Short mmCIF file of C-alpha atoms in Angstrom, two decimals:
data_model
loop_
_atom_site.label_atom_id
_atom_site.label_comp_id
_atom_site.label_asym_id
_atom_site.label_seq_id
_atom_site.Cartn_x
_atom_site.Cartn_y
_atom_site.Cartn_z
CA MET A 1 84.47 -170.55 137.66
CA GLY A 2 82.91 -168.80 140.67
CA ALA A 3 84.40 -165.89 140.46
CA CYS A 4 83.43 -165.38 136.70
CA CYS A 5 79.72 -165.90 137.23
CA LEU A 6 79.73 -163.25 139.63
CA CYS A 7 81.26 -161.07 137.27
CA VAL A 8 78.78 -161.79 134.56
CA CYS A 9 75.87 -161.65 137.39
CA ILE A 10 77.31 -157.80 137.95
CA PHE A 11 77.69 -156.82 134.71
CA LYS A 12 73.83 -157.88 134.20
CA LEU A 13 73.18 -156.24 137.06
CA ILE A 14 74.92 -153.10 135.76
CA LEU A 15 73.20 -153.63 132.11
CA GLY A 16 69.79 -154.08 133.57
CA ILE A 17 69.93 -150.91 135.71
CA LEU A 18 71.89 -148.70 133.23
CA ASN A 19 69.44 -149.27 130.28
CA GLY A 20 66.38 -149.36 133.24
CA VAL A 21 67.27 -145.73 133.77
CA ILE A 22 68.05 -144.73 129.88
CA LEU A 23 64.63 -146.76 129.08
CA LEU A 24 63.06 -144.15 131.26
CA CYS A 25 64.88 -140.95 130.58
CA GLY A 26 64.02 -141.84 126.76
CA LEU A 27 59.94 -142.36 127.48
CA ALA A 28 60.13 -139.20 129.73
CA VAL A 29 61.70 -137.20 126.51
CA ALA A 30 59.22 -138.91 123.95
CA GLY A 31 56.14 -138.34 126.32
CA ILE A 32 57.44 -134.72 126.56
CA GLY A 33 57.74 -134.61 123.44
CA GLY A 34 53.90 -135.86 122.42
CA ALA A 35 52.81 -133.22 125.24
CA LEU A 36 54.61 -130.22 122.62
CA ILE A 37 52.71 -131.73 119.35
CA GLY A 38 49.26 -132.05 121.42
CA LEU A 39 49.41 -128.66 123.34
CA SER A 40 51.37 -127.00 119.66
CA GLN A 41 48.00 -124.76 119.12
CA GLY A 42 46.82 -122.60 121.45
CA SER A 43 47.72 -120.53 125.07
CA PHE A 44 50.22 -123.22 125.89
CA ALA A 45 52.81 -122.51 123.32
CA LEU A 46 52.76 -119.10 124.44
CA ILE A 47 53.16 -120.36 128.07
CA LEU A 48 56.57 -122.35 127.22
CA GLN A 49 57.47 -119.04 125.09
CA GLY A 50 57.52 -117.43 128.53
CA MET A 51 59.23 -119.99 129.79
CA ILE A 52 61.71 -119.98 127.39
CA TYR A 53 62.53 -116.06 127.48
CA SER A 54 62.90 -116.53 131.42
CA VAL A 55 65.52 -119.07 130.96
CA LEU A 56 67.34 -116.72 128.50
CA SER A 57 66.40 -113.82 130.95
CA THR A 58 68.05 -115.53 133.65
CA LEU A 59 71.03 -116.26 131.80
CA ASN A 60 71.44 -112.62 130.88
CA LEU A 61 70.86 -112.92 127.30
CA VAL A 62 67.74 -111.40 127.18
CA ASP A 63 65.25 -108.33 129.20
CA LYS A 64 61.81 -110.45 129.64
CA ASN A 65 60.07 -107.61 130.52
CA SER A 66 60.78 -105.14 127.59
CA LEU A 67 60.74 -109.06 125.75
CA ASP A 68 57.23 -109.70 126.44
CA SER A 69 56.60 -106.73 124.16
CA VAL A 70 58.21 -108.90 121.09
CA VAL A 71 56.37 -111.73 121.08
CA SER A 72 57.70 -113.62 118.36
CA SER A 73 54.52 -114.32 115.95
CA ASP A 74 56.14 -117.51 114.08
CA PHE A 75 57.40 -118.99 117.62
CA THR A 76 54.48 -121.96 118.02
CA GLN A 77 54.97 -123.24 114.03
CA TYR A 78 58.28 -124.48 115.73
CA VAL A 79 56.67 -126.24 119.07
CA ARG A 80 55.74 -129.11 116.87
CA PRO A 81 58.61 -129.86 114.91
CA ALA A 82 60.61 -129.65 118.17
CA GLY A 83 57.97 -132.24 119.71
CA ILE A 84 58.23 -134.56 116.87
CA ALA A 85 61.86 -134.66 117.51
CA LEU A 86 61.43 -135.29 121.23
CA VAL A 87 59.31 -137.80 120.03
CA VAL A 88 61.90 -139.46 117.62
CA VAL A 89 64.88 -138.94 119.91
CA GLY A 90 63.44 -140.47 122.67
CA GLY A 91 61.94 -143.39 121.31
CA VAL A 92 64.94 -144.76 119.82
CA PHE A 93 66.97 -144.27 123.14
CA ALA A 94 64.05 -146.18 124.70
CA GLY A 95 64.15 -148.50 122.12
CA ILE A 96 67.94 -149.18 122.47
CA ALA A 97 67.68 -149.12 126.40
CA LEU A 98 64.81 -151.98 125.94
CA LEU A 99 67.24 -154.11 123.83
CA GLY A 100 70.02 -153.48 126.46
CA TYR A 101 67.74 -154.36 128.99
CA CYS A 102 65.89 -157.80 127.87
CA GLY A 103 69.56 -158.80 126.53
CA THR A 104 70.26 -159.92 129.78
CA SER A 105 68.01 -162.61 129.35
CA PHE A 106 68.00 -163.46 125.90
CA THR A 107 71.70 -163.46 123.93
CA ILE A 108 69.90 -162.52 120.46
CA LEU A 109 68.94 -158.98 122.28
CA LEU A 110 71.81 -158.71 123.23
CA LYS A 111 74.00 -159.22 120.11
CA ILE A 112 72.12 -156.59 118.12
CA TYR A 113 72.74 -154.25 121.37
CA MET A 114 76.27 -155.02 120.97
CA VAL A 115 75.78 -154.31 117.50
CA ILE A 116 73.53 -151.03 117.75
CA VAL A 117 75.75 -149.12 120.00
CA GLY A 118 79.34 -150.14 118.71
CA LEU A 119 77.60 -148.44 115.27
CA ILE A 120 76.70 -145.37 117.59
CA VAL A 121 80.44 -145.10 119.47
CA VAL A 122 81.75 -145.48 115.51
CA VAL A 123 79.19 -142.32 114.58
CA GLN A 124 80.53 -140.68 117.59
CA ILE A 125 83.98 -140.72 117.16
CA VAL A 126 83.46 -139.86 113.45
CA LEU A 127 81.21 -136.83 114.22
CA VAL A 128 83.78 -135.37 116.91
CA ALA A 129 86.67 -136.27 114.69
CA VAL A 130 85.40 -134.29 111.91
CA PHE A 131 83.56 -131.36 113.40
CA PHE A 132 86.75 -130.19 115.95
CA SER A 133 89.15 -130.73 112.38
CA GLY A 134 86.67 -127.78 110.66
CA THR A 135 85.50 -130.29 107.75
CA PHE A 136 82.54 -129.33 108.18
CA ASN A 137 82.92 -125.43 108.55
CA SER A 138 81.49 -124.84 105.13
CA LYS A 139 78.18 -126.51 105.95
CA PHE A 140 77.84 -124.82 109.03
CA ILE A 141 78.15 -121.67 107.32
CA ALA A 142 75.77 -121.77 104.66
CA ALA A 143 73.72 -122.89 107.45
CA ALA A 144 73.94 -119.65 109.69
CA ASN A 145 73.86 -117.43 106.27
CA TYR A 146 70.30 -119.42 105.18
CA THR A 147 68.67 -117.83 108.26
CA LEU A 148 70.56 -114.56 108.30
CA VAL A 149 69.49 -113.83 104.26
CA HIS A 150 66.36 -116.03 105.07
CA GLY A 151 64.73 -114.88 107.58
CA TYR A 152 66.69 -111.52 109.06
CA VAL A 153 64.39 -108.02 108.94
CA ASP A 154 65.98 -105.74 111.74
CA LEU A 155 65.96 -105.30 115.31
CA THR A 156 62.38 -105.02 116.48
CA ASP A 157 61.20 -107.56 113.84
CA PRO A 158 59.64 -110.45 115.89
CA GLY A 159 60.15 -113.53 113.73
CA ILE A 160 62.46 -115.92 115.53
CA PHE A 161 65.36 -115.67 113.00
CA SER A 162 65.46 -111.51 113.64
CA MET A 163 65.61 -112.26 117.07
CA ALA A 164 67.96 -115.05 117.03
CA TRP A 165 70.66 -112.44 115.63
CA ASN A 166 69.80 -109.76 117.40
CA VAL A 167 70.66 -111.84 120.61
CA ILE A 168 73.71 -113.21 119.48
CA MET A 169 74.75 -110.17 117.62
CA ILE A 170 74.17 -108.06 121.00
CA GLN A 171 75.59 -110.45 123.60
CA VAL A 172 78.73 -111.56 121.28
CA LYS A 173 79.21 -108.17 120.18
CA CYS A 174 79.24 -109.27 116.38
CA CYS A 175 77.72 -108.24 113.43
CA GLY A 176 76.71 -110.46 110.26
CA LEU A 177 77.93 -113.94 109.61
CA THR A 178 81.14 -111.89 108.67
CA GLY A 179 80.79 -108.61 109.10
CA TYR A 180 77.95 -105.71 108.12
CA GLU A 181 77.84 -106.32 104.13
CA ASP A 182 76.19 -109.66 104.53
CA PHE A 183 72.98 -107.57 105.20
CA TYR A 184 73.30 -106.15 101.32
CA TYR A 185 72.23 -109.87 100.06
CA ILE A 186 69.32 -110.64 102.65
CA GLU A 187 66.07 -111.75 100.89
CA HIS A 188 64.20 -109.06 102.84
CA PRO A 189 66.13 -106.34 102.93
CA TRP A 190 66.33 -104.15 106.29
CA PRO A 191 64.93 -100.84 106.66
CA GLN A 192 68.12 -98.85 105.59
CA ASN A 193 65.99 -95.47 105.67
CA ARG A 194 64.03 -94.85 108.40
CA THR A 195 62.74 -91.58 110.23
CA LEU A 196 64.71 -91.21 114.11
CA LYS A 197 64.85 -88.66 116.32
CA MET A 198 68.76 -87.27 116.80
CA ASP A 199 69.33 -84.51 120.02
CA ASN A 200 65.37 -83.63 119.61
CA VAL A 201 65.32 -83.72 115.84
CA GLU A 202 63.06 -85.81 113.90
CA ALA A 203 64.89 -86.81 110.67
CA SER A 204 64.91 -88.82 107.80
CA TYR A 205 68.30 -90.90 107.78
CA VAL A 206 70.32 -93.77 105.77
CA LEU A 207 71.59 -96.56 107.82
CA GLU A 208 74.99 -98.17 107.10
CA THR A 209 74.41 -100.72 109.52
CA PRO A 210 71.70 -102.46 111.11
CA LEU A 211 70.87 -101.25 114.43
CA ALA A 212 71.70 -104.64 116.28
CA CYS A 213 75.53 -104.17 115.21
CA CYS A 214 75.56 -101.12 117.41
CA LYS A 215 77.86 -101.23 120.79
CA THR A 216 75.23 -101.23 123.75
CA GLU A 217 74.51 -101.71 127.08
CA GLY A 218 71.64 -104.08 128.68
CA ALA A 219 70.12 -106.92 127.75
CA TYR A 220 68.15 -107.30 124.52
CA PRO A 221 65.77 -105.87 123.94
CA ALA A 222 66.11 -103.54 126.54
CA ILE A 223 69.51 -102.02 124.47
CA LYS A 224 70.84 -98.32 125.19
CA PHE A 225 73.00 -97.44 121.90
CA VAL A 226 76.84 -95.57 123.32
CA ASP A 227 76.44 -93.42 120.63
CA ASP A 228 72.30 -92.53 118.48
CA TYR A 229 74.92 -92.60 115.38
CA CYS A 230 76.27 -95.48 115.59
CA ALA A 231 74.66 -97.06 112.70
CA ILE A 232 74.50 -93.99 110.47
CA HIS A 233 78.13 -93.43 111.16
CA PRO A 234 79.92 -96.93 112.18
CA ASN A 235 83.48 -96.33 113.33
CA ASP A 236 85.23 -99.07 115.62
CA THR A 237 84.75 -96.98 118.71
CA ASN A 238 80.59 -96.98 118.27
CA SER A 239 80.00 -99.96 116.73
CA ASN A 240 81.19 -103.80 116.07
CA TYR A 241 80.14 -103.49 112.20
CA LYS A 242 83.84 -104.85 111.21
CA SER A 243 83.80 -108.28 113.43
CA GLY A 244 81.74 -111.22 112.22
CA CYS A 245 79.82 -113.30 114.70
CA TRP A 246 81.21 -116.41 112.71
CA ASP A 247 84.52 -116.10 114.28
CA LYS A 248 83.69 -114.36 117.30
CA VAL A 249 81.66 -117.01 118.52
CA GLY A 250 84.03 -120.15 117.59
CA ASN A 251 86.65 -117.89 119.72
CA GLU A 252 84.03 -117.35 122.60
CA LEU A 253 83.72 -121.76 122.50
CA ASN A 254 87.37 -122.19 122.53
CA PRO A 255 87.54 -121.84 125.86
CA TYR A 256 85.41 -125.11 126.37
CA ARG A 257 86.79 -127.16 123.44
CA SER A 258 88.74 -129.27 125.69
CA GLY A 259 85.69 -129.77 128.38
CA ILE A 260 83.20 -130.76 124.80
CA ILE A 261 86.61 -133.47 123.67
CA PHE A 262 86.63 -134.74 127.20
CA GLY A 263 83.00 -135.58 127.69
CA PHE A 264 82.39 -137.12 124.61
CA SER A 265 85.45 -139.34 125.33
CA LEU A 266 83.87 -140.10 128.61
CA ALA A 267 80.85 -141.13 127.09
CA ILE A 268 82.39 -142.90 124.26
CA ILE A 269 84.64 -145.18 126.92
CA ILE A 270 81.00 -145.89 128.79
CA GLN A 271 79.80 -146.87 125.65
CA LEU A 272 82.40 -149.23 124.98
CA VAL A 273 83.05 -150.63 128.56
CA VAL A 274 78.78 -151.17 128.27
CA ILE A 275 80.12 -153.35 125.10
CA LEU A 276 82.90 -155.36 127.09
CA MET A 277 80.27 -156.62 129.64
CA ALA A 278 77.59 -157.27 127.21
CA PHE A 279 80.10 -159.20 125.49
CA PHE A 280 81.16 -161.16 128.75
CA ILE A 281 77.67 -161.95 129.10
CA VAL A 282 77.16 -163.23 125.67
CA LYS A 283 80.46 -165.22 125.96
CA ASP A 284 79.86 -166.72 129.39
CA GLY A 285 76.91 -169.48 128.24
CA GLU A 286 74.57 -168.65 130.40
CA LEU A 287 71.55 -166.73 128.91
CA ALA A 288 68.22 -168.32 128.80
CA PRO A 289 67.43 -170.06 125.86
CA THR A 290 65.53 -167.80 123.41
#
């Protein structure tokens, strides 16, 4: 009996500390979200954009010095929704953690906490199974295609969708979602007729692919084409025009598949252990009356 009481005390201590930490983290995330909402206009958004560019530059995904001249005009409109999302996510985690923290003293709260965590575990298991089974591939493809069709313009466009696609295509060495023909169906036709200077002669050319589909050297946007005629006369040597980004990105992520599965599995196991500890606390019947 004494050993059982000791176990329950330890379980209460662990749940108290764990949920206390999660509560503080949730409040911090919600606080950051609130700050983003309040400061989504003006110079702060530009400062945040510069910070994001610095991180991407550190990861060698972009060239920050050159990117500063391609400032995204619609960046600020995404700051407020991001802040709202952080407030919601942080608030939900803080609320659940508060139930778990107070539940070490009140049975009804701990029972509610167990049910919520149990539902979260079920949802996580379903999502992981569905994600790796490829069931929602068509949905992901449709969502990615939407950003391409309705948001992409060209290599020099400062729009956030254009910039995101340019970074992906240049970094992953791909073109469009399934290939260069995707760009013939976009809402705002990319400028195929371009005046370019080739061999010191300025002339008008018709591009077969966007310039971002060319094989390049360097980080976006400070890139150098391996062949100046890559978008005019694309081939397997000078262009990635036949390589769709959906398959290429999938291949890039494959090496991390086992790590992702392990991470989710570990998180689910920890949550199951938490539920088990809460169950023993409730079953022990040593909680204060509600």
